[in-house]
Coordinates of C-alpha atoms in Angstrom, one line a residue:
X1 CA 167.5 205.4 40.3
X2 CA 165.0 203.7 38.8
X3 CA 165.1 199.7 39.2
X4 CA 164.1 197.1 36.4
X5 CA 161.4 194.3 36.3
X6 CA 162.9 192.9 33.0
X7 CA 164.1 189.9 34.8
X8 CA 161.1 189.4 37.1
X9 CA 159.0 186.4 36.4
X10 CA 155.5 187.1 34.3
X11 CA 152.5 185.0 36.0
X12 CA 151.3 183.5 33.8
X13 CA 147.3 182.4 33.4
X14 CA 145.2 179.8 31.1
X15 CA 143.3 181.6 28.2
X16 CA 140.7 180.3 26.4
X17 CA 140.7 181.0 22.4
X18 CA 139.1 180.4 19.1
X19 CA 140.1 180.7 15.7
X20 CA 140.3 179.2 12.2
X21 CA 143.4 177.0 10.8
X22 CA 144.7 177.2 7.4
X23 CA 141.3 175.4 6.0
X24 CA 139.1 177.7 7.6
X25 CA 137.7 175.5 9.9
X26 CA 136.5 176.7 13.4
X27 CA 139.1 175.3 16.3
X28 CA 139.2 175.9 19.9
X29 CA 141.4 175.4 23.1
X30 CA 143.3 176.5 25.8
X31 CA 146.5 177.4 26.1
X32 CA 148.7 178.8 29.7
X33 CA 150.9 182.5 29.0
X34 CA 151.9 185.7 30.3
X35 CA 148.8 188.0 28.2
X36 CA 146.6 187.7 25.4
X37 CA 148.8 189.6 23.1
X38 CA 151.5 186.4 23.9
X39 CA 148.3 183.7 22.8
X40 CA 148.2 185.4 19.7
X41 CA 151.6 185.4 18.4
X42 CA 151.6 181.4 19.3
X43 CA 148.5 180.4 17.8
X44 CA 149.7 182.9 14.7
X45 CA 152.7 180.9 14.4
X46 CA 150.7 177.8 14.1
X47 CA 148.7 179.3 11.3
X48 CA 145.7 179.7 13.7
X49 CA 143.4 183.3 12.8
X50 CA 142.8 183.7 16.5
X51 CA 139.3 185.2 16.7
X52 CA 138.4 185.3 20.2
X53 CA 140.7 185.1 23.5
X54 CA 139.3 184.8 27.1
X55 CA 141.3 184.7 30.1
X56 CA 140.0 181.9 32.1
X57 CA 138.9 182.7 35.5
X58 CA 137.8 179.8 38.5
X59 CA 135.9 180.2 41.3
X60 CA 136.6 179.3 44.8
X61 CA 136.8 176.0 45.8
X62 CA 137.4 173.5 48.3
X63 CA 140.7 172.3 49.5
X64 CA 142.6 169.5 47.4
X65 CA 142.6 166.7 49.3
X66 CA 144.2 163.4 49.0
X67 CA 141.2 161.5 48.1
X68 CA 141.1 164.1 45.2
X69 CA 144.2 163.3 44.1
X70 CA 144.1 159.6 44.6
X71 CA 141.0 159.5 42.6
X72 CA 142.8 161.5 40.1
X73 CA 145.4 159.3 39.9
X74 CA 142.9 156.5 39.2
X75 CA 141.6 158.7 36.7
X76 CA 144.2 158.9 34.9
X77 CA 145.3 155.6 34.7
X78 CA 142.3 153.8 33.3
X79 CA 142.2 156.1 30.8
X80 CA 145.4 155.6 29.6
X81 CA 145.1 152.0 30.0
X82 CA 142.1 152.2 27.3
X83 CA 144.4 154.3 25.4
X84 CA 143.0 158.1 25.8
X85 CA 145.7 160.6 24.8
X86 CA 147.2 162.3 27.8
X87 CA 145.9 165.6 27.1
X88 CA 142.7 164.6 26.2
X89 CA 142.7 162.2 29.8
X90 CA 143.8 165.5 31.6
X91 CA 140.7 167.6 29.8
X92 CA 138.5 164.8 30.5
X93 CA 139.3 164.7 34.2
X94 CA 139.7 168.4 35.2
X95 CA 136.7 169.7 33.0
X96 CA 134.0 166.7 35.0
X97 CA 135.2 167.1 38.6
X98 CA 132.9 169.1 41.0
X99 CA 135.7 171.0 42.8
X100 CA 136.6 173.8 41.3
X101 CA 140.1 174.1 43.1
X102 CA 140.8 170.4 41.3
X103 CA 139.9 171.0 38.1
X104 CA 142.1 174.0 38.5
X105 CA 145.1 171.9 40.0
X106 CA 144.4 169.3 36.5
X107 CA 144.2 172.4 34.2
X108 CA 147.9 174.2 34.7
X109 CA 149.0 170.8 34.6
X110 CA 148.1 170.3 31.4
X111 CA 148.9 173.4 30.3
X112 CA 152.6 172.6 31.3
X113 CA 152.2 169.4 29.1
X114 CA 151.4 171.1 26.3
X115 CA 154.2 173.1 26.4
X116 CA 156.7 170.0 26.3
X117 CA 156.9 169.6 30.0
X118 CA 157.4 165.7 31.0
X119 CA 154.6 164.6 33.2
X120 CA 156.9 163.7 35.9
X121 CA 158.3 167.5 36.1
X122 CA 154.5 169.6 35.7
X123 CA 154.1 166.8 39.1
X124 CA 156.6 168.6 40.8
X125 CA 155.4 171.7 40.5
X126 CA 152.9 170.8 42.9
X127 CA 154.5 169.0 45.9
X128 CA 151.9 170.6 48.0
X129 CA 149.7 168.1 46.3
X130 CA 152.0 165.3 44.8
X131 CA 155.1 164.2 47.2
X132 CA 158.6 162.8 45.7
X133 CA 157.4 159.0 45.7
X134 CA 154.7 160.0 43.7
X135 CA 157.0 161.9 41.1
X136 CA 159.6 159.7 40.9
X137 CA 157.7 156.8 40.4
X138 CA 155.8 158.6 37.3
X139 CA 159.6 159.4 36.4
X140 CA 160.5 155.9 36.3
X141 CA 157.4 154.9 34.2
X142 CA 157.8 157.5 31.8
X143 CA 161.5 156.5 31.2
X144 CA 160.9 152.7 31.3
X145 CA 157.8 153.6 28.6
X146 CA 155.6 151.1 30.9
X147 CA 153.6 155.2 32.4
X148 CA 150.2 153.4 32.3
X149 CA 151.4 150.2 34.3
X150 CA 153.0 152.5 37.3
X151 CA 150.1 155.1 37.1
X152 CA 147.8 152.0 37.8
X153 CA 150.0 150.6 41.0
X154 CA 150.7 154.0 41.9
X155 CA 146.5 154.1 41.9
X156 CA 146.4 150.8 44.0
X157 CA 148.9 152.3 46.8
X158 CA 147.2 155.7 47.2
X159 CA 143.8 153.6 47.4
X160 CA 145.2 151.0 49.7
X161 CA 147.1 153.8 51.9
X162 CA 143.9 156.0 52.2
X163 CA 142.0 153.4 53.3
X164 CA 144.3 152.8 56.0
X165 CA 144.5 156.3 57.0
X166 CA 140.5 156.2 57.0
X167 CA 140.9 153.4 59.5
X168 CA 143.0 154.7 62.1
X169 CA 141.4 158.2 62.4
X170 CA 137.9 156.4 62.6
X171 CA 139.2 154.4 65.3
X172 CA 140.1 157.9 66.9
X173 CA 137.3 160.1 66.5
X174 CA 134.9 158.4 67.3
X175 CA 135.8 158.4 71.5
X176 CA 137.5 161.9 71.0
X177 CA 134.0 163.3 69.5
X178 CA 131.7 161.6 72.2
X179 CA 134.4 162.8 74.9
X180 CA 134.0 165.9 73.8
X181 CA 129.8 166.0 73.3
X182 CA 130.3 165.2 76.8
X183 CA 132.4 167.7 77.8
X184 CA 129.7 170.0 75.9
X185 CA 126.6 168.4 78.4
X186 CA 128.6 168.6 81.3
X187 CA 129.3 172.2 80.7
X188 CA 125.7 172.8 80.2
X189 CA 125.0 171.6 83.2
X190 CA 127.4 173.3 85.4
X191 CA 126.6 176.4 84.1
X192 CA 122.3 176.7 83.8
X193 CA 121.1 173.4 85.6
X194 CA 123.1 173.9 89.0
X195 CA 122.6 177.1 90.0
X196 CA 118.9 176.6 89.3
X197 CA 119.0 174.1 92.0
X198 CA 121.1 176.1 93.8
X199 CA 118.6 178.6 94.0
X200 CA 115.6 175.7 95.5
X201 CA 118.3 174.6 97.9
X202 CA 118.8 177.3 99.5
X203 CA 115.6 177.4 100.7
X204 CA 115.7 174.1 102.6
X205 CA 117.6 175.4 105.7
X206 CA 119.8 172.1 106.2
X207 CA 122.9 171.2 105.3
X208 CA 123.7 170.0 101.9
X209 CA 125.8 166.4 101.0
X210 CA 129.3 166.2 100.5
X211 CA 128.7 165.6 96.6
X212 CA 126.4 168.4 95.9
X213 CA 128.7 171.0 97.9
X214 CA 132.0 169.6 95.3
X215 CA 129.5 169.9 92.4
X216 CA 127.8 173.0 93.2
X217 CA 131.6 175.0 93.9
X218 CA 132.5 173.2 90.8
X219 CA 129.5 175.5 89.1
X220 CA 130.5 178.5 90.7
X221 CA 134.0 178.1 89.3
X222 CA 132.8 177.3 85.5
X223 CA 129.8 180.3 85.9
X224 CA 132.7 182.7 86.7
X225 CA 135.5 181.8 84.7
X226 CA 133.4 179.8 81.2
X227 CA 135.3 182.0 78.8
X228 CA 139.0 181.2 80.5
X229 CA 137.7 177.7 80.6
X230 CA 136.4 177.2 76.9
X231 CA 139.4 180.0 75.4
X232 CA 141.4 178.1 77.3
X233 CA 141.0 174.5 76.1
X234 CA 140.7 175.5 72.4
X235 CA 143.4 178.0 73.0
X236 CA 145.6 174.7 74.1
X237 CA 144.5 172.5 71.4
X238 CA 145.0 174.8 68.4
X239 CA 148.9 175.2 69.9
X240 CA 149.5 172.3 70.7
X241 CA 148.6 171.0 67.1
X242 CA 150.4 174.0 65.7
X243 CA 153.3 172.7 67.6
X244 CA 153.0 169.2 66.4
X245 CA 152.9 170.3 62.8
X246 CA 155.8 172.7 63.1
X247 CA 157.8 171.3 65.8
X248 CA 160.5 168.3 65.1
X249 CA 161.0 168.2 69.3
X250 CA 156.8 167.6 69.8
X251 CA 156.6 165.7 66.7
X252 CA 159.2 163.1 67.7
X253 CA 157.0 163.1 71.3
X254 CA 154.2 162.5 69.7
X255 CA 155.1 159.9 67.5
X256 CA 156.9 158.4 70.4
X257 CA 153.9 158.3 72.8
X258 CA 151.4 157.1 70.2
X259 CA 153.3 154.1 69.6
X260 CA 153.2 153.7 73.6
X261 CA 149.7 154.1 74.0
X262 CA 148.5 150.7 75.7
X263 CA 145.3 150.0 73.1
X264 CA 146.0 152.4 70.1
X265 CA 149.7 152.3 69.9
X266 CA 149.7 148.7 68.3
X267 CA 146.9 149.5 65.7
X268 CA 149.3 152.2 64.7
X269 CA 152.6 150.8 64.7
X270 CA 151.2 147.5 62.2
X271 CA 149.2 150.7 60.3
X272 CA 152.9 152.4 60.0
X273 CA 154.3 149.1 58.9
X274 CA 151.9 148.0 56.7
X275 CA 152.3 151.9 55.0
X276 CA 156.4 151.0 55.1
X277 CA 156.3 148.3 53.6
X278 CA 153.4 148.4 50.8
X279 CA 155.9 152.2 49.8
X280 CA 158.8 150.0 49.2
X281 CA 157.0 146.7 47.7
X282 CA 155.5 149.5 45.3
X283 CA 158.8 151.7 44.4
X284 CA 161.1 148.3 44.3
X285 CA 158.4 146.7 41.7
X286 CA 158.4 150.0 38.9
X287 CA 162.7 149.3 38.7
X288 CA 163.4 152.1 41.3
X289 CA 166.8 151.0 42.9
X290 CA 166.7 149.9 46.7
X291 CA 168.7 153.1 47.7
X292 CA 166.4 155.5 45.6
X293 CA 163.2 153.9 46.9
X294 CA 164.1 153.9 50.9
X295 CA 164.3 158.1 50.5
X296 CA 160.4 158.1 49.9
X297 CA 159.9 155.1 51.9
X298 CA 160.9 157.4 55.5
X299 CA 158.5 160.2 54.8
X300 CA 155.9 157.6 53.5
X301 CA 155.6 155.7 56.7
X302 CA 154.3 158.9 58.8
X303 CA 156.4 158.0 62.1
X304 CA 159.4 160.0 62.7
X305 CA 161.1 156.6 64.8
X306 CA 160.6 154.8 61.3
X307 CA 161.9 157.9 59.2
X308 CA 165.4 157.8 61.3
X309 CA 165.5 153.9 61.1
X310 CA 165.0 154.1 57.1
X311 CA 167.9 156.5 57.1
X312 CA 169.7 154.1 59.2
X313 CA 169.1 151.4 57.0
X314 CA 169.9 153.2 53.8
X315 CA 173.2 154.4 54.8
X316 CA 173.6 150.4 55.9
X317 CA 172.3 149.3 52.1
X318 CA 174.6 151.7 50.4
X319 CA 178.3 150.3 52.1
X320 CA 176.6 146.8 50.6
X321 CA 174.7 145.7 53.7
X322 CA 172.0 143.2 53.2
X323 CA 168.3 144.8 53.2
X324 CA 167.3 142.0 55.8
X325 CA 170.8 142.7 58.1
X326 CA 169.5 146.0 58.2
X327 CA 166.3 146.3 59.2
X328 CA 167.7 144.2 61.7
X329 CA 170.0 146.3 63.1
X330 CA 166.9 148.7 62.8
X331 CA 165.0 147.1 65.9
X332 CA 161.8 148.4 64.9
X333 CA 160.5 145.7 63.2
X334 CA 158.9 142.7 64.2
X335 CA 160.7 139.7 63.4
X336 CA 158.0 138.2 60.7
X337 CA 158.6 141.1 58.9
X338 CA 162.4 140.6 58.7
X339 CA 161.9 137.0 57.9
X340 CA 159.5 137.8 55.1
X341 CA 162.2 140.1 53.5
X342 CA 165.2 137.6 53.7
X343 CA 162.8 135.1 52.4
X344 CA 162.1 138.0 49.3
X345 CA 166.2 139.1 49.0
X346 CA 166.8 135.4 48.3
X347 CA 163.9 134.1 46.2
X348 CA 164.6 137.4 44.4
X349 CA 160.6 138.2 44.7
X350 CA 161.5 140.8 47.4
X351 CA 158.7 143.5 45.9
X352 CA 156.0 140.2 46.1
X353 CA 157.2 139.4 49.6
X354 CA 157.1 143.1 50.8
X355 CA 153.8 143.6 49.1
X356 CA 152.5 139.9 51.4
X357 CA 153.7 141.5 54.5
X358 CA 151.7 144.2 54.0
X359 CA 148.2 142.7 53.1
X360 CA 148.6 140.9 56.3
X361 CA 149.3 144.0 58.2
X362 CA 146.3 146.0 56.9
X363 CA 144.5 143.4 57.9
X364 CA 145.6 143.3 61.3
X365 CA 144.6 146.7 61.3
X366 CA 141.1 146.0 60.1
X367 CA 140.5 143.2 62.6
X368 CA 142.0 145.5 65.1
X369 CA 140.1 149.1 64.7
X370 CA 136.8 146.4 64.5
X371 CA 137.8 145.1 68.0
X372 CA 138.6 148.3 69.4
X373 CA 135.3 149.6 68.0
X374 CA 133.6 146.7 70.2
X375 CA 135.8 148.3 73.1
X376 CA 135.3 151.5 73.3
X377 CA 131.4 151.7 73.1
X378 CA 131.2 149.8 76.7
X379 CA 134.0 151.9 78.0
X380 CA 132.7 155.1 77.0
X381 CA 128.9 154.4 77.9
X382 CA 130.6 153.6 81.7
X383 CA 132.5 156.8 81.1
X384 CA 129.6 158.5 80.1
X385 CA 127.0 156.8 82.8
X386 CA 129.4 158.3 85.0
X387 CA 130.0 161.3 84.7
X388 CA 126.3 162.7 83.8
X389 CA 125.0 160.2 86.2
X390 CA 126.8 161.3 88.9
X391 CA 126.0 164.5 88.2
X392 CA 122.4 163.8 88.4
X393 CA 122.7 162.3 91.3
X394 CA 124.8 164.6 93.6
X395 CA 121.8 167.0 92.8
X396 CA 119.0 165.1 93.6
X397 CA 120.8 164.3 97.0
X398 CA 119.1 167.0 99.0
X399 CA 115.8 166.6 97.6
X400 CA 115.8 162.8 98.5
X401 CA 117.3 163.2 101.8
X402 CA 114.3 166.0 102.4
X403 CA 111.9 163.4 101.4
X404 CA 113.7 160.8 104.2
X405 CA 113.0 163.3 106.5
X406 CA 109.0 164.2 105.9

C-alpha cells in the first residue's frame, strides 16, 4: 500500500526574484517558500509580472557564535533607534556581515517577518541561537510597543555578559595553555633528547645518579607507550567534556568543585552573581513579572547550585514570599547582595538596585582576574623552571660527576 506525503512538511528556501508592478517599473526582492512555481503565484497576487526567480544558495560558513549574535542584537537596535524599518534593519545587517552562516541565520528571519510572523516568535525558531530570556524579553517589548528600548538593554546585557565570560576563560587559559606547551616540551624531551644521552652514557662504564636513572626509565616508558600516552590524555579530555556537556551527575560536580577551587572558585562565584543578578535587574526593568523573570534568570546564571536555588526561590515568590526572604533562605548569596535587594523591594527601585550589585561584582571580577593574572605568571615560571630545569639537570648529572672525577 502506497503511503502519502500530503501531510509532510515542504522545506522551504529563500528565492530571489524580479519583476515589474502594475506601473511597469522594475522591482526586486526576496521572498522564503516551498518552489519557484509557489513565488510566482504570490508575487502574481500582488500584481508583480515576475520575470526572473533564483533560488538563493549560501556558502559555508563559520559557526554562529554569541558575539555574532550580540553584535546583532546591537545592530539591530541602533537602527531602530534612528528609526530604520525592521526589514530594511534586518537586510541591512545580514546582507554586510562577513559570515556567511550569519547572514544566513538574519535572512530566514526576515523572511518569517515578512510573512506576518512577530519578531518575538521568528526568535524562537532559533533557540540554538537565541535562548527564552532573549525571546521573551523581545516579547514584552513588542507588546508594551517600547521594542527599540528593550532591544537596546537587551544589547547592553549580552555586551556586559560577554565580557564577563571573556574574563573568566582568559583567566583560565592562559595557565591551562602554558601547562600544556609544557607538557608538549617535556614530551619532546623524554622521547628524542634522553635516549640520545642515553646512548653517550652508556659508554662511561660507572654508575649513573639516582635522578637520571628515574628520568631515563621515565623515557623508556613514554618511547614505548607515546601513542597510549597522547590517545590517552586526549581520549580522557574529549570524554570527560562530552560528559560535562551531557551529563546532569558531572555537571553538578563540576559546578560544585569550581566554586571550591581555592583561587578560581571566587572569581567565579561573584562572575555567576554578577550574571544573576544583571538577568533579573534587566528582565524586572522591561515589566516582566518577578515569577516570569526568575525562569530565565536559573539558566542565565551558568551554575547548576544557583539554577536549583532560583527554583527554590521562585516557588518561595509565588506562595507571596518576599524576594529578599528568599534568597535568604537560598544561602548562596552573600549577605550585601541580600541587603541590596531589601533595600530595592522597599524603595521600589529593585531593577536599579539589582543592576548596582551587579556593576560592583563585575568589577570584582575585573580587579580579580588582573590579580590572578599577576599570580599565576610567578607560579607557572616556578612551575615551569622546574620541571624543564630539573630535567636538564638530572641529565647533565653524569657528565658533571665525570668531569669531578678527571
Amino acid at each position: 500500500m502506497a503511503t502519502s506525503n500530503a501531510n509532510s512538511p515542504v522545506k522551504e528556501s529563500i528565492f530571489a526574484w524580479e519583476g515589474k508592478d502594475k506601473s511597469g517599473k522594475t522591482v526586486r526582492g526576496e521572498l522564503r517558500a516551498g518552489g519557484e512555481a509557489v513565488v510566482n503565484v504570490t508575487l502574481r497576487r500582488q500584481g508583480i509580472m515576475v520575470t526572473k526567480v533564483k533560488k538563493k544558495t549560501y556558502r559555508a560558513g563559520k559557526k554562529v557564535t554569541d558575539k555574532d549574535i550580540t553584535l546583532f542584537t546591537r545592530q539591530l537596535a541602533t537602527m531602530m533607534k534612528a528609526g530604520v524599518p525592521l526589514l530594511q534593519s534586518f537586510d541591512i545587517v545580514g546582507k554586510g556581515h562577513s559570515n556567511p552562516s550569519v547572514s544566513k541565520l538574519i535572512l530566514d528571519l526576515r523572511a518569517d517577518i515578512e510573512t506576518g510572523t512577530s519578531l518575538n516568535q521568528a526568535f524562537r525558531k532559533f533557540p540554538l541561537y537565541f535562548d527564552p530570556l532573549f525571546c521573551n524579553l523581545v516579547g514584552a517589548g513588542e507588546q508594551a510597543g517600547i521594542l527599540e528600548d528593550l532591544l537596546t538593554r537587551l544589547a547592553i546585557y549580552k555586551e556586559k555578559t560577554l565580557a564577563m565570560k571573556a574574563k573568566i576563560k582568559s583567566a583560565l587559559t592562559y595557565p591551562i595553555s602554558i601547562l600544556a606547551v609544557a607538557f608538549v616540551v617535556t614530551a619532546v624531551i623524554m622521547i628524542w633528547v634522553v635516549p640520545a644521552f642515553k646512548e653517550v652514557f652508556k659508554s662511561f662504564g660507572a654508575d649513573l645518579p639516582a635522578p637520571t636513572l628515574f628520568v631515563m626509565a621515565i623515557s623508556e616508558y613514554f618511547v614505548q607507550y607515546w601513542w597510549l600516552i597522547f590517545g590517552g590524555l586526549f581520549g580522557a579530555i574529549y570524554f570527560f567534556f562530552q560528559a560535562w556537556q551531557r551529563s546532569p551527575k558531572v555537571q553538578r560536580f563540576m559546578d560544585v568543585l569550581l566554586l571550591k577551587l581555592p583561587v578560581f572558585g571566587d572569581v567565579i562565584r561573584k562572575a555567576t552573581i554578577a550574571r544573576w543578578t544583571r538577568t533579573l535587574s534587566t528582565m524586572f526593568a522591561a515589566g516582566v513579572p518577578l515569577v516570569e523573570s526568575l525562569d530565565s534568570v536559573g539558566g542565565a546564571s551558568g551554575n547548576i547550585l544557583y539554577y536549583e536555588a532560583t527554583r527554590r526561590i521562585q516557588n518561595e515568590v509565588s506562595t507571596g514570599t518576599s524576594l529578599t526572604v528568599a534568597m535568604q533562605n537560598a544561602d548562596v548569596f552573600p549577605s550585601m547582595v541580600t541587603q541590596m535587594v531589601s533595600i530595592g523591594e522597599e524603595s521600589g527601585a529593585l531593577d536599579s538596585m539589582l543592576g548596582k550589585v551587579a556593576d560592583f561584582y563585575e568589577e570584582e571580577v575585573d580587579e580579580a582576574v588582573g590579580a590572578l593574572s599577576s599570580l599565576m605568571e610567578p607560579m607557572i615560571m616556578v612551575i615551569l623552571g622546574v620541571l624543564i630545569g630539573g630535567l636538564v639537570v638530572a641529565m647533565y648529572l653524569p657528565i658533571f660527576k665525570l668531569g669531578s672525577v678527571v
